[in-house]
mmCIF file of C-alpha atoms and ligand atoms in Angstrom:
data_model
loop_
_atom_site.group_PDB
_atom_site.id
_atom_site.type_symbol
_atom_site.label_atom_id
_atom_site.label_comp_id
_atom_site.label_asym_id
_atom_site.label_seq_id
_atom_site.Cartn_x
_atom_site.Cartn_y
_atom_site.Cartn_z
ATOM 1 C CA MET A 10 11.022 10.977 5.512
ATOM 2 C CA ILE A 11 10.732 7.220 6.053
ATOM 3 C CA PRO A 12 8.505 5.493 3.471
ATOM 4 C CA THR A 13 5.564 3.389 4.616
ATOM 5 C CA ILE A 14 4.651 0.128 2.948
ATOM 6 C CA THR A 15 1.627 -2.088 3.479
ATOM 7 C CA ALA A 16 1.679 -5.804 4.258
ATOM 8 C CA PHE A 17 -0.680 -8.560 5.381
ATOM 9 C CA GLU A 18 -1.618 -8.472 9.043
ATOM 10 C CA ARG A 19 -1.778 -12.257 8.795
ATOM 11 C CA SER A 20 -0.016 -13.612 5.744
ATOM 12 C CA PRO A 21 -1.519 -16.756 4.166
ATOM 13 C CA ASP A 22 2.021 -18.129 3.715
ATOM 14 C CA ARG A 23 2.576 -18.022 7.499
ATOM 15 C CA GLY A 24 5.537 -15.673 7.111
ATOM 16 C CA ARG A 25 7.556 -17.665 4.554
ATOM 17 C CA GLY A 26 8.319 -14.507 2.572
ATOM 18 C CA LEU A 27 6.062 -15.270 -0.386
ATOM 19 C CA ALA A 28 3.792 -12.226 -0.049
ATOM 20 C CA ARG A 29 4.921 -9.402 -2.286
ATOM 21 C CA ASP A 30 5.773 -6.977 0.510
ATOM 22 C CA MET A 31 8.864 -9.207 0.900
ATOM 23 C CA ARG A 32 10.292 -7.877 -2.406
ATOM 24 C CA VAL A 33 9.830 -4.310 -1.328
ATOM 25 C CA ARG A 34 11.304 -4.947 2.127
ATOM 26 C CA TRP A 35 14.293 -6.657 0.486
ATOM 27 C CA ALA A 36 14.860 -3.753 -1.925
ATOM 28 C CA LEU A 37 14.696 -1.246 0.919
ATOM 29 C CA GLU A 38 17.150 -3.316 2.952
ATOM 30 C CA GLU A 39 19.545 -3.584 -0.020
ATOM 31 C CA VAL A 40 19.733 0.198 -0.345
ATOM 32 C CA GLY A 41 19.818 0.836 3.412
ATOM 33 C CA GLN A 42 16.521 2.719 3.573
ATOM 34 C CA ARG A 43 14.536 2.380 6.807
ATOM 35 C CA TYR A 44 10.782 1.975 6.397
ATOM 36 C CA ASP A 45 7.540 1.729 8.329
ATOM 37 C CA VAL A 46 4.941 -0.959 7.745
ATOM 38 C CA ARG A 47 1.173 -0.612 8.013
ATOM 39 C CA LEU A 48 -0.453 -4.008 8.467
ATOM 40 C CA LEU A 49 -3.849 -4.657 6.919
ATOM 41 C CA SER A 50 -6.489 -7.303 7.422
ATOM 42 C CA PHE A 51 -8.151 -8.765 4.325
ATOM 43 C CA SER A 52 -11.251 -6.662 4.914
ATOM 44 C CA GLU A 53 -9.225 -3.443 5.398
ATOM 45 C CA MET A 54 -7.504 -4.101 2.058
ATOM 46 C CA LYS A 55 -10.871 -3.920 0.318
ATOM 47 C CA GLU A 56 -12.072 -0.750 2.054
ATOM 48 C CA SER A 57 -12.173 2.554 0.195
ATOM 49 C CA ALA A 58 -9.384 4.094 2.299
ATOM 50 C CA HIS A 59 -6.947 1.463 1.023
ATOM 51 C CA ARG A 60 -8.399 1.407 -2.498
ATOM 52 C CA LYS A 61 -7.435 5.069 -2.792
ATOM 53 C CA LEU A 62 -3.826 3.825 -2.545
ATOM 54 C CA HIS A 63 -4.302 0.571 -4.447
ATOM 55 C CA PRO A 64 -7.131 0.338 -7.002
ATOM 56 C CA PHE A 65 -7.194 -3.462 -6.771
ATOM 57 C CA GLY A 66 -7.321 -3.600 -2.969
ATOM 58 C CA GLN A 67 -4.036 -5.465 -2.595
ATOM 59 C CA ILE A 68 -0.657 -5.186 -0.908
ATOM 60 C CA PRO A 69 2.016 -3.898 -1.177
ATOM 61 C CA THR A 70 1.700 -0.134 -1.466
ATOM 62 C CA TYR A 71 4.404 2.456 -0.925
ATOM 63 C CA GLU A 72 3.936 5.980 0.436
ATOM 64 C CA GLU A 73 6.673 8.563 0.573
ATOM 65 C CA ARG A 74 5.886 12.257 1.007
ATOM 66 C CA ASP A 75 3.352 13.095 -1.736
ATOM 67 C CA LEU A 76 4.019 9.909 -3.729
ATOM 68 C CA THR A 77 1.858 6.783 -3.476
ATOM 69 C CA LEU A 78 2.655 3.696 -5.532
ATOM 70 C CA PHE A 79 1.203 0.239 -6.007
ATOM 71 C CA GLU A 80 2.582 -2.754 -7.997
ATOM 72 C CA SER A 81 5.682 -4.303 -6.475
ATOM 73 C CA GLY A 82 7.670 -3.903 -9.717
ATOM 74 C CA ALA A 83 6.947 -0.165 -9.945
ATOM 75 C CA ILE A 84 7.803 0.283 -6.276
ATOM 76 C CA ILE A 85 11.114 -1.520 -6.657
ATOM 77 C CA LEU A 86 11.987 0.411 -9.805
ATOM 78 C CA HIS A 87 11.314 3.629 -7.893
ATOM 79 C CA ILE A 88 13.527 2.526 -4.994
ATOM 80 C CA ALA A 89 16.259 1.379 -7.394
ATOM 81 C CA GLU A 90 16.219 4.693 -9.247
ATOM 82 C CA ALA A 91 16.261 6.756 -6.052
ATOM 83 C CA HIS A 92 19.170 4.911 -4.391
ATOM 84 C CA ALA A 93 22.445 3.334 -5.431
ATOM 85 C CA GLY A 94 22.822 -0.435 -5.290
ATOM 86 C CA LEU A 95 20.044 -2.026 -7.318
ATOM 87 C CA LEU A 96 20.701 -0.776 -10.855
ATOM 88 C CA PRO A 97 24.071 -0.518 -12.619
ATOM 89 C CA GLY A 98 25.529 2.902 -13.482
ATOM 90 C CA ASP A 99 26.239 1.996 -17.104
ATOM 91 C CA ALA A 100 23.192 2.960 -19.207
ATOM 92 C CA ASN A 101 23.047 -0.266 -21.243
ATOM 93 C CA ALA A 102 23.542 -2.501 -18.210
ATOM 94 C CA ARG A 103 20.825 -0.516 -16.429
ATOM 95 C CA ALA A 104 18.404 -1.047 -19.318
ATOM 96 C CA ARG A 105 19.186 -4.773 -19.300
ATOM 97 C CA ALA A 106 18.578 -4.989 -15.533
ATOM 98 C CA ILE A 107 15.177 -3.319 -16.047
ATOM 99 C CA ALA A 108 14.439 -5.794 -18.851
ATOM 100 C CA TRP A 109 15.081 -8.615 -16.348
ATOM 101 C CA MET A 110 12.668 -6.954 -13.907
ATOM 102 C CA PHE A 111 9.983 -7.098 -16.578
ATOM 103 C CA ALA A 112 10.950 -10.649 -17.524
ATOM 104 C CA ALA A 113 10.578 -11.769 -13.911
ATOM 105 C CA LEU A 114 7.124 -10.191 -13.524
ATOM 106 C CA ASN A 115 5.759 -10.542 -17.023
ATOM 107 C CA THR A 116 7.220 -13.752 -18.407
ATOM 108 C CA VAL A 117 8.241 -15.969 -15.483
ATOM 109 C CA GLU A 118 5.788 -15.054 -12.713
ATOM 110 C CA PRO A 119 2.469 -15.605 -14.571
ATOM 111 C CA PRO A 120 2.844 -19.366 -15.199
ATOM 112 C CA ILE A 121 4.242 -19.850 -11.680
ATOM 113 C CA VAL A 122 1.327 -17.984 -10.094
ATOM 114 C CA GLU A 123 -1.235 -19.863 -12.159
ATOM 115 C CA PHE A 124 0.341 -23.207 -11.235
ATOM 116 C CA GLY A 125 0.397 -22.231 -7.547
ATOM 117 C CA MET A 126 -3.149 -20.845 -7.494
ATOM 118 C CA ALA A 127 -4.501 -24.030 -9.074
ATOM 119 C CA ARG A 128 -2.824 -26.093 -6.353
ATOM 120 C CA ILE A 129 -4.656 -24.011 -3.747
ATOM 121 C CA SER A 130 -8.059 -23.489 -5.294
ATOM 122 C CA GLU A 131 -8.767 -26.200 -7.891
ATOM 123 C CA ARG A 132 -7.890 -29.442 -6.134
ATOM 124 C CA ASP A 133 -11.547 -30.471 -5.859
ATOM 125 C CA LYS A 134 -12.212 -30.159 -9.601
ATOM 126 C CA SER A 135 -12.573 -33.256 -11.754
ATOM 127 C CA TRP A 136 -10.110 -31.823 -14.286
ATOM 128 C CA TYR A 137 -7.533 -30.793 -11.679
ATOM 129 C CA GLU A 138 -4.848 -33.426 -12.444
ATOM 130 C CA GLU A 139 -5.036 -32.924 -16.200
ATOM 131 C CA ARG A 140 -4.880 -29.122 -15.998
ATOM 132 C CA GLN A 141 -2.170 -29.199 -13.345
ATOM 133 C CA ALA A 142 0.065 -31.305 -15.597
ATOM 134 C CA MET A 143 -0.337 -28.690 -18.333
ATOM 135 C CA LEU A 144 0.372 -25.790 -15.950
ATOM 136 C CA GLU A 145 3.436 -27.549 -14.558
ATOM 137 C CA GLN A 146 4.722 -28.096 -18.089
ATOM 138 C CA ARG A 147 4.399 -24.359 -18.782
ATOM 139 C CA VAL A 148 6.465 -23.631 -15.688
ATOM 140 C CA HIS A 149 9.086 -26.151 -16.824
ATOM 141 C CA THR A 150 9.284 -24.474 -20.221
ATOM 142 C CA ARG A 151 10.149 -21.124 -18.621
ATOM 143 C CA LEU A 152 12.489 -22.607 -16.030
ATOM 144 C CA GLY A 153 14.323 -24.616 -18.680
ATOM 145 C CA GLU A 154 14.850 -21.473 -20.736
ATOM 146 C CA LEU A 155 15.920 -19.441 -17.725
ATOM 147 C CA SER A 156 18.232 -22.207 -16.560
ATOM 148 C CA SER A 157 19.942 -22.301 -19.972
ATOM 149 C CA ARG A 158 20.473 -18.539 -19.894
ATOM 150 C CA VAL A 159 21.775 -18.438 -16.300
ATOM 151 C CA GLY A 160 24.152 -21.350 -16.891
ATOM 152 C CA GLY A 161 26.921 -21.125 -14.313
ATOM 153 C CA ALA A 162 26.600 -17.385 -13.674
ATOM 154 C CA ASP A 163 25.949 -15.977 -10.225
ATOM 155 C CA TRP A 164 23.399 -13.398 -11.398
ATOM 156 C CA LEU A 165 21.318 -12.665 -14.494
ATOM 157 C CA ASP A 166 23.569 -9.966 -15.948
ATOM 158 C CA ASP A 167 26.927 -9.634 -14.221
ATOM 159 C CA ALA A 168 26.313 -7.893 -10.856
ATOM 160 C CA PHE A 169 23.286 -8.431 -8.578
ATOM 161 C CA SER A 170 20.458 -6.047 -9.550
ATOM 162 C CA ALA A 171 16.758 -5.353 -9.038
ATOM 163 C CA GLY A 172 16.214 -7.896 -11.840
ATOM 164 C CA ASP A 173 17.730 -10.612 -9.670
ATOM 165 C CA LEU A 174 15.810 -9.430 -6.634
ATOM 166 C CA LEU A 175 12.524 -9.842 -8.480
ATOM 167 C CA MET A 176 13.509 -13.091 -10.207
ATOM 168 C CA VAL A 177 14.545 -14.712 -6.917
ATOM 169 C CA THR A 178 11.281 -13.737 -5.239
ATOM 170 C CA VAL A 179 9.317 -15.030 -8.228
ATOM 171 C CA LEU A 180 11.139 -18.381 -8.234
ATOM 172 C CA ARG A 181 10.621 -18.675 -4.482
ATOM 173 C CA ARG A 182 6.894 -18.924 -5.166
ATOM 174 C CA LEU A 183 7.617 -22.520 -6.286
ATOM 175 C CA ASP A 184 8.564 -23.321 -2.693
ATOM 176 C CA GLY A 185 7.109 -26.680 -1.676
ATOM 177 C CA SER A 186 6.173 -27.774 -5.220
ATOM 178 C CA GLY A 187 9.368 -29.749 -5.875
ATOM 179 C CA VAL A 188 9.678 -28.111 -9.301
ATOM 180 C CA LEU A 189 12.594 -25.721 -8.785
ATOM 181 C CA GLU A 190 14.738 -28.519 -7.341
ATOM 182 C CA LYS A 191 14.928 -30.059 -10.842
ATOM 183 C CA TYR A 192 17.142 -27.114 -11.917
ATOM 184 C CA ALA A 193 20.352 -27.209 -9.882
ATOM 185 C CA ASN A 194 21.646 -23.866 -11.141
ATOM 186 C CA LEU A 195 18.340 -22.073 -10.443
ATOM 187 C CA SER A 196 18.129 -23.598 -6.962
ATOM 188 C CA ALA A 197 21.667 -22.346 -6.306
ATOM 189 C CA TYR A 198 20.716 -18.940 -7.757
ATOM 190 C CA VAL A 199 17.760 -18.618 -5.377
ATOM 191 C CA ALA A 200 19.933 -19.760 -2.454
ATOM 192 C CA ARG A 201 22.475 -17.043 -3.377
ATOM 193 C CA GLY A 202 19.749 -14.429 -3.197
ATOM 194 C CA GLU A 203 18.443 -15.780 0.104
ATOM 195 C CA ALA A 204 21.966 -15.682 1.567
ATOM 196 C CA ARG A 205 22.268 -11.924 1.114
ATOM 197 C CA PRO A 206 22.177 -10.125 4.484
ATOM 198 C CA ALA A 207 19.548 -7.681 3.181
ATOM 199 C CA TYR A 208 17.300 -10.590 2.184
ATOM 200 C CA GLN A 209 17.667 -12.138 5.612
ATOM 201 C CA ARG A 210 16.801 -8.887 7.415
ATOM 202 C CA ALA A 211 13.712 -8.484 5.214
ATOM 203 C CA PHE A 212 12.692 -12.111 5.727
ATOM 204 C CA ASP A 213 13.070 -11.871 9.504
ATOM 205 C CA ALA A 214 11.032 -8.659 9.612
ATOM 206 C CA GLN A 215 8.086 -10.113 7.684
ATOM 207 C CA LEU A 216 8.245 -13.402 9.620
ATOM 208 C CA ALA A 217 8.128 -11.439 12.879
ATOM 209 C CA VAL A 218 4.728 -10.071 11.839
ATOM 210 C CA PHE A 219 3.406 -13.604 11.683
ATOM 211 C CA THR A 220 5.087 -14.990 14.815
ATOM 212 C CA GLY A 221 4.581 -11.824 16.822
ATOM 213 C CA LYS A 222 8.226 -12.061 17.954
ATOM 214 C CA PRO A 223 10.602 -9.197 17.065
ATOM 215 C CA PRO A 224 13.459 -10.078 14.648
ATOM 216 C CA THR A 225 16.603 -11.190 16.495
ATOM 217 C CA GLY A 226 19.240 -9.732 14.105
HETATM 218 N N1 LIG P 11 0.959 -7.406 -9.436
HETATM 219 C C1 LIG P 11 0.800 -7.039 -8.052
HETATM 220 C C2 LIG P 11 0.159 -8.222 -7.324
HETATM 221 C C3 LIG P 11 -0.237 -7.839 -5.912
HETATM 222 C C4 LIG P 11 -0.826 -9.031 -5.183
HETATM 223 O O1 LIG P 11 -1.298 -10.028 -5.810
HETATM 224 N N2 LIG P 11 -0.827 -8.958 -3.867
HETATM 225 C C5 LIG P 11 -1.369 -10.031 -3.066
HETATM 226 C C6 LIG P 11 -0.406 -10.357 -1.930
HETATM 227 S S1 LIG P 11 1.107 -11.014 -2.510
HETATM 228 C C7 LIG P 11 -2.677 -9.604 -2.444
HETATM 229 O O2 LIG P 11 -2.808 -8.491 -1.997
HETATM 230 N N3 LIG P 11 -3.628 -10.538 -2.392
HETATM 231 C C8 LIG P 11 -4.898 -10.323 -1.781
HETATM 232 C C9 LIG P 11 -5.965 -10.001 -2.778
HETATM 233 O O3 LIG P 11 -5.702 -9.936 -3.985
HETATM 234 O O4 LIG P 11 -7.095 -9.847 -2.331
HETATM 235 C C10 LIG P 11 2.159 -6.671 -7.438
HETATM 236 O O5 LIG P 11 3.176 -7.194 -7.917
HETATM 237 O O6 LIG P 11 2.212 -5.848 -6.510
#
């Protein structure tokens, strides 16, 4: 049975792959699993039919037979455990890859999201500049630490894993801020993720929703 995921009918990022269905699409492409997509308007996301799948009325969700999941990290962990390709076979390496999944979502994403949300919704506030400087500094703290750990490596822990998939999508949320560009190795790391054929197929598929044109690949 082909799983069904949910995504924005009209993504606020205009199809630049920043909405979190992109992570799930990418994971499914990495493991070679076909999927269906159900597109939702903002009002449909808040209706009770969707809230039965997602208590917070958000995307993405994942449905497969009698299983329904929400939270992009949980969905990707499920995909990675059900298929080869996103988690190493060695038990310790697998545990480390899962630790990087949590680090991406729990340690790196929160300051990036807060910084990004403030740029969208707080620009008219008198304290915007002062708070923004503080939020940007918090992002720099995390990126500096991550940059030191990554060093000259291709991926976070040897081979590409679900940890990298999540970390790349999290770092991509800095797109347009000019912040990531200050870390040459992290910019190269994100570019390596974006160059993967599975990433490109996922990106094209979500962009096609916005443009209304089918992917060319
Ligand atoms: N922690 C959740 C966050 C989900 C989330 O914030 N989804 C956004 C799209 S990327 C959304 O649905 N926003 C609309 C809303 O919250 O009303 C996850 O990783 O799945």
